[in-house]
mmCIF file of C-alpha atoms in Angstrom:
data_model
loop_
_atom_site.group_PDB
_atom_site.id
_atom_site.type_symbol
_atom_site.label_atom_id
_atom_site.label_comp_id
_atom_site.label_asym_id
_atom_site.label_seq_id
_atom_site.Cartn_x
_atom_site.Cartn_y
_atom_site.Cartn_z
ATOM 1 C CA MET P 1 31.350 2.177 1.878
ATOM 2 C CA ARG P 2 29.559 -0.807 3.306
ATOM 3 C CA ARG P 3 26.200 0.800 2.634
ATOM 4 C CA ILE P 4 26.957 1.323 -1.088
ATOM 5 C CA VAL P 5 27.965 -2.315 -1.568
ATOM 6 C CA SER P 6 24.940 -3.713 0.227
ATOM 7 C CA ARG P 7 22.360 -1.743 -1.786
ATOM 8 C CA PRO P 8 23.338 -3.173 -5.186
ATOM 9 C CA ALA P 9 23.491 -6.643 -3.655
ATOM 10 C CA CYS P 10 20.043 -6.125 -2.161
ATOM 11 C CA HIS P 11 18.653 -4.895 -5.516
ATOM 12 C CA ALA P 12 20.174 -7.874 -7.333
ATOM 13 C CA ALA P 13 18.636 -10.283 -4.822
ATOM 14 C CA LEU P 14 15.240 -8.613 -5.154
ATOM 15 C CA LEU P 15 15.417 -8.656 -8.969
ATOM 16 C CA THR P 16 16.393 -12.346 -8.936
ATOM 17 C CA ALA P 17 13.509 -13.166 -6.583
ATOM 18 C CA LEU P 18 11.069 -11.321 -8.838
ATOM 19 C CA LEU P 19 12.323 -13.088 -11.972
ATOM 20 C CA VAL P 20 12.212 -16.525 -10.341
ATOM 21 C CA GLY P 21 8.732 -15.780 -9.030
ATOM 22 C CA ALA P 22 7.560 -14.601 -12.437
ATOM 23 C CA VAL P 23 8.898 -17.726 -14.107
ATOM 24 C CA GLY P 24 7.328 -19.933 -11.448
ATOM 25 C CA CYS P 25 3.906 -18.291 -11.816
ATOM 26 C CA GLY P 26 3.624 -18.722 -15.589
ATOM 27 C CA GLU P 27 2.199 -21.658 -17.480
ATOM 28 C CA PRO P 28 4.689 -24.481 -18.039
ATOM 29 C CA ASP P 29 5.983 -24.876 -21.564
ATOM 30 C CA ALA P 30 4.030 -27.279 -23.765
ATOM 31 C CA PHE P 31 5.620 -30.658 -24.304
ATOM 32 C CA LYS P 32 7.498 -30.968 -27.594
ATOM 33 C CA VAL P 33 6.743 -34.286 -29.282
ATOM 34 C CA SER P 34 8.103 -34.877 -32.763
ATOM 35 C CA GLU P 35 7.104 -38.521 -33.231
ATOM 36 C CA ALA P 36 4.169 -40.682 -32.172
ATOM 37 C CA CYS P 37 2.924 -44.057 -33.400
ATOM 38 C CA GLY P 38 6.037 -44.324 -35.540
ATOM 39 C CA THR P 39 5.289 -41.166 -37.523
ATOM 40 C CA LYS P 40 6.371 -37.561 -37.338
ATOM 41 C CA VAL P 41 3.905 -35.169 -35.719
ATOM 42 C CA ASP P 42 3.815 -31.393 -35.643
ATOM 43 C CA PRO P 43 5.298 -30.674 -32.195
ATOM 44 C CA ASP P 44 3.475 -27.358 -31.839
ATOM 45 C CA LEU P 45 0.046 -28.823 -32.585
ATOM 46 C CA ILE P 46 0.301 -31.970 -30.489
ATOM 47 C CA GLY P 47 1.924 -29.987 -27.687
ATOM 48 C CA GLN P 48 -1.117 -27.709 -27.466
ATOM 49 C CA LEU P 49 -3.411 -30.738 -27.089
ATOM 50 C CA LEU P 50 -1.458 -32.247 -24.189
ATOM 51 C CA PRO P 51 -1.944 -31.126 -20.599
ATOM 52 C CA SER P 52 0.977 -29.699 -18.691
ATOM 53 C CA GLY P 53 2.975 -31.856 -16.348
ATOM 54 C CA LYS P 54 6.448 -32.902 -15.378
ATOM 55 C CA GLU P 55 7.008 -36.103 -17.343
ATOM 56 C CA LEU P 56 5.719 -37.150 -20.753
ATOM 57 C CA LYS P 57 5.909 -40.670 -22.132
ATOM 58 C CA THR P 58 4.608 -41.868 -25.449
ATOM 59 C CA LYS P 59 4.082 -45.560 -25.801
ATOM 60 C CA ASP P 60 2.948 -47.731 -28.645
ATOM 61 C CA THR P 61 0.013 -49.821 -27.528
ATOM 62 C CA PHE P 62 -1.262 -52.815 -29.431
ATOM 63 C CA SER P 63 0.286 -51.551 -32.663
ATOM 64 C CA GLU P 64 0.443 -53.881 -35.618
ATOM 65 C CA PRO P 65 0.583 -53.416 -39.379
ATOM 66 C CA LYS P 66 -2.381 -51.363 -40.590
ATOM 67 C CA GLN P 67 -3.190 -50.316 -37.009
ATOM 68 C CA PRO P 68 -0.659 -47.982 -35.357
ATOM 69 C CA ARG P 69 -1.640 -47.098 -31.793
ATOM 70 C CA CYS P 70 -0.010 -44.915 -29.186
ATOM 71 C CA GLU P 71 -0.870 -43.211 -25.950
ATOM 72 C CA PHE P 72 0.494 -40.065 -24.395
ATOM 73 C CA GLU P 73 1.063 -40.445 -20.689
ATOM 74 C CA ILE P 74 1.762 -37.462 -18.467
ATOM 75 C CA ASP P 75 2.961 -37.943 -14.915
ATOM 76 C CA GLY P 76 1.905 -41.599 -15.065
ATOM 77 C CA GLN P 77 -1.628 -40.990 -16.360
ATOM 78 C CA GLU P 78 -2.849 -41.793 -19.890
ATOM 79 C CA VAL P 79 -4.267 -38.613 -21.333
ATOM 80 C CA VAL P 80 -4.473 -38.638 -25.133
ATOM 81 C CA GLY P 81 -4.725 -41.537 -27.565
ATOM 82 C CA LEU P 82 -3.750 -41.500 -31.219
ATOM 83 C CA ARG P 83 -4.499 -44.305 -33.642
ATOM 84 C CA GLY P 84 -4.736 -45.084 -37.298
ATOM 85 C CA ASP P 85 -6.487 -47.873 -39.166
ATOM 86 C CA VAL P 86 -6.400 -49.117 -42.711
ATOM 87 C CA VAL P 87 -9.939 -50.396 -43.339
ATOM 88 C CA GLU P 88 -11.962 -51.861 -46.178
ATOM 89 C CA PRO P 89 -13.482 -49.347 -48.613
ATOM 90 C CA PHE P 90 -17.076 -50.365 -47.808
ATOM 91 C CA ILE P 91 -16.767 -49.533 -44.069
ATOM 92 C CA LYS P 92 -18.166 -46.151 -43.075
ATOM 93 C CA PRO P 93 -16.018 -45.166 -40.059
ATOM 94 C CA LEU P 94 -17.752 -41.838 -39.458
ATOM 95 C CA GLU P 95 -21.137 -43.576 -39.251
ATOM 96 C CA VAL P 96 -19.836 -46.520 -37.213
ATOM 97 C CA ASN P 97 -18.317 -44.163 -34.629
ATOM 98 C CA GLU P 98 -21.116 -41.596 -34.618
ATOM 99 C CA ARG P 99 -22.407 -42.606 -31.161
ATOM 100 C CA THR P 100 -18.907 -42.491 -29.667
ATOM 101 C CA MET P 101 -18.272 -39.060 -31.127
ATOM 102 C CA ARG P 102 -21.595 -37.809 -29.721
ATOM 103 C CA ARG P 103 -20.509 -39.056 -26.310
ATOM 104 C CA LEU P 104 -17.267 -37.075 -26.727
ATOM 105 C CA GLY P 105 -19.189 -33.860 -27.200
ATOM 106 C CA ASN P 106 -21.089 -32.056 -29.926
ATOM 107 C CA PRO P 107 -19.608 -33.644 -33.083
ATOM 108 C CA LYS P 108 -19.541 -31.526 -36.230
ATOM 109 C CA PRO P 109 -18.315 -32.405 -39.712
ATOM 110 C CA ALA P 110 -15.032 -30.914 -40.879
ATOM 111 C CA ASP P 111 -13.458 -30.506 -44.304
ATOM 112 C CA VAL P 112 -10.478 -32.833 -43.861
ATOM 113 C CA GLY P 113 -9.699 -35.774 -46.150
ATOM 114 C CA ASP P 114 -12.803 -37.492 -47.505
ATOM 115 C CA GLY P 115 -14.638 -36.615 -44.314
ATOM 116 C CA ALA P 116 -13.992 -35.797 -40.706
ATOM 117 C CA THR P 117 -15.749 -35.228 -37.417
ATOM 118 C CA ILE P 118 -14.519 -32.919 -34.694
ATOM 119 C CA ALA P 119 -15.999 -33.366 -31.206
ATOM 120 C CA ASP P 120 -15.199 -31.500 -28.012
ATOM 121 C CA HIS P 121 -12.691 -34.158 -26.867
ATOM 122 C CA ALA P 122 -11.814 -36.128 -30.012
ATOM 123 C CA ALA P 123 -11.477 -35.967 -33.776
ATOM 124 C CA MET P 124 -11.586 -38.450 -36.646
ATOM 125 C CA ALA P 125 -10.695 -38.169 -40.330
ATOM 126 C CA VAL P 126 -11.058 -40.643 -43.218
ATOM 127 C CA GLN P 127 -9.229 -40.700 -46.548
ATOM 128 C CA ALA P 128 -9.506 -43.191 -49.416
ATOM 129 C CA CYS P 129 -6.187 -44.784 -50.313
ATOM 130 C CA THR P 130 -4.494 -47.773 -51.898
ATOM 131 C CA TYR P 131 -2.818 -50.161 -49.487
ATOM 132 C CA LYS P 132 -0.654 -52.917 -51.002
ATOM 133 C CA GLY P 133 -2.497 -52.583 -54.312
ATOM 134 C CA GLU P 134 -5.970 -52.805 -52.709
ATOM 135 C CA LYS P 135 -8.521 -50.020 -52.428
ATOM 136 C CA SER P 136 -8.777 -49.060 -48.773
ATOM 137 C CA GLN P 137 -9.386 -46.170 -46.414
ATOM 138 C CA TYR P 138 -7.193 -44.682 -43.747
ATOM 139 C CA VAL P 139 -8.843 -43.581 -40.500
ATOM 140 C CA LEU P 140 -7.021 -41.279 -38.088
ATOM 141 C CA VAL P 141 -8.422 -40.756 -34.571
ATOM 142 C CA ILE P 142 -7.238 -38.676 -31.640
ATOM 143 C CA ASP P 143 -9.191 -38.848 -28.385
ATOM 144 C CA GLY P 144 -9.041 -38.052 -24.694
ATOM 145 C CA VAL P 145 -8.205 -34.431 -25.476
ATOM 146 C CA GLU P 146 -8.919 -31.944 -22.689
ATOM 147 C CA ASN P 147 -6.561 -29.106 -23.687
ATOM 148 C CA PRO P 148 -6.692 -26.271 -24.369
ATOM 149 C CA LYS P 149 -9.438 -25.604 -21.830
ATOM 150 C CA ASP P 150 -11.309 -23.334 -24.263
ATOM 151 C CA THR P 151 -13.465 -25.766 -26.268
ATOM 152 C CA ALA P 152 -13.588 -23.674 -29.444
ATOM 153 C CA GLU P 153 -9.798 -23.360 -29.468
ATOM 154 C CA ARG P 154 -9.390 -27.088 -28.749
ATOM 155 C CA ARG P 155 -11.681 -27.971 -31.661
ATOM 156 C CA ARG P 156 -9.765 -25.606 -33.970
ATOM 157 C CA ILE P 157 -6.445 -27.220 -33.026
ATOM 158 C CA LEU P 158 -7.913 -30.737 -33.396
ATOM 159 C CA GLU P 159 -8.992 -29.903 -36.949
ATOM 160 C CA GLU P 160 -5.601 -28.401 -37.731
ATOM 161 C CA PHE P 161 -3.909 -31.500 -36.286
ATOM 162 C CA LEU P 162 -6.016 -33.848 -38.463
ATOM 163 C CA ARG P 163 -5.312 -31.749 -41.547
ATOM 164 C CA SER P 164 -1.539 -31.898 -41.002
ATOM 165 C CA GLN P 165 -1.281 -35.452 -39.623
ATOM 166 C CA LEU P 166 -3.571 -37.430 -41.963
ATOM 167 C CA PRO P 167 -1.248 -37.384 -45.020
ATOM 168 C CA VAL P 168 1.830 -38.043 -42.845
ATOM 169 C CA ALA P 169 0.220 -41.007 -41.063
ATOM 170 C CA MET P 170 -1.095 -42.441 -44.338
ATOM 171 C CA GLN P 171 2.312 -42.233 -45.969
ATOM 172 C CA ALA P 172 4.016 -43.827 -42.964
ATOM 173 C CA GLU P 173 1.595 -46.753 -43.129
ATOM 174 C CA GLY P 174 2.006 -47.154 -46.903
ATOM 175 C CA CYS P 175 -1.534 -46.084 -47.733
ATOM 176 C CA ARG P 176 -1.269 -43.999 -50.916
ATOM 177 C CA PRO P 177 -4.000 -41.533 -51.982
#
């Protein structure tokens, strides 16, 4: 009788060890962030752009009206920055930041807003808008992006993030198309 009882217990222990080991070997779940810089963000998109880790903090940094800023910090290290700017209509943000985008890797134009640039580790989009009755532009930038590791996939997600976040960020800042 003792032998019959010990076999199922042994099988259960082995199965548990295998399941725990399988869970421990997999990739950690992406962080789920639903708000950053005072605006809603798509948790699936931003989560794919953040590295894995144990603790995520988002903090507003130097934010003021017309210039929301926030940083994503994982395990005590700043990893990804997100910022918006309401700027004068005569400023050409894509041209002004061309050198920076080149430094961030192989910038290419993208069809987002009135213009966008996607680099290997950053992205920027510009959209004309009206802010407090004045013609303006809204500029959305995300930088410091290292994930996913596959550059083509990272660039695709960056473009998708800009496409979804630009209208949300503009609306939150009161910049109407």
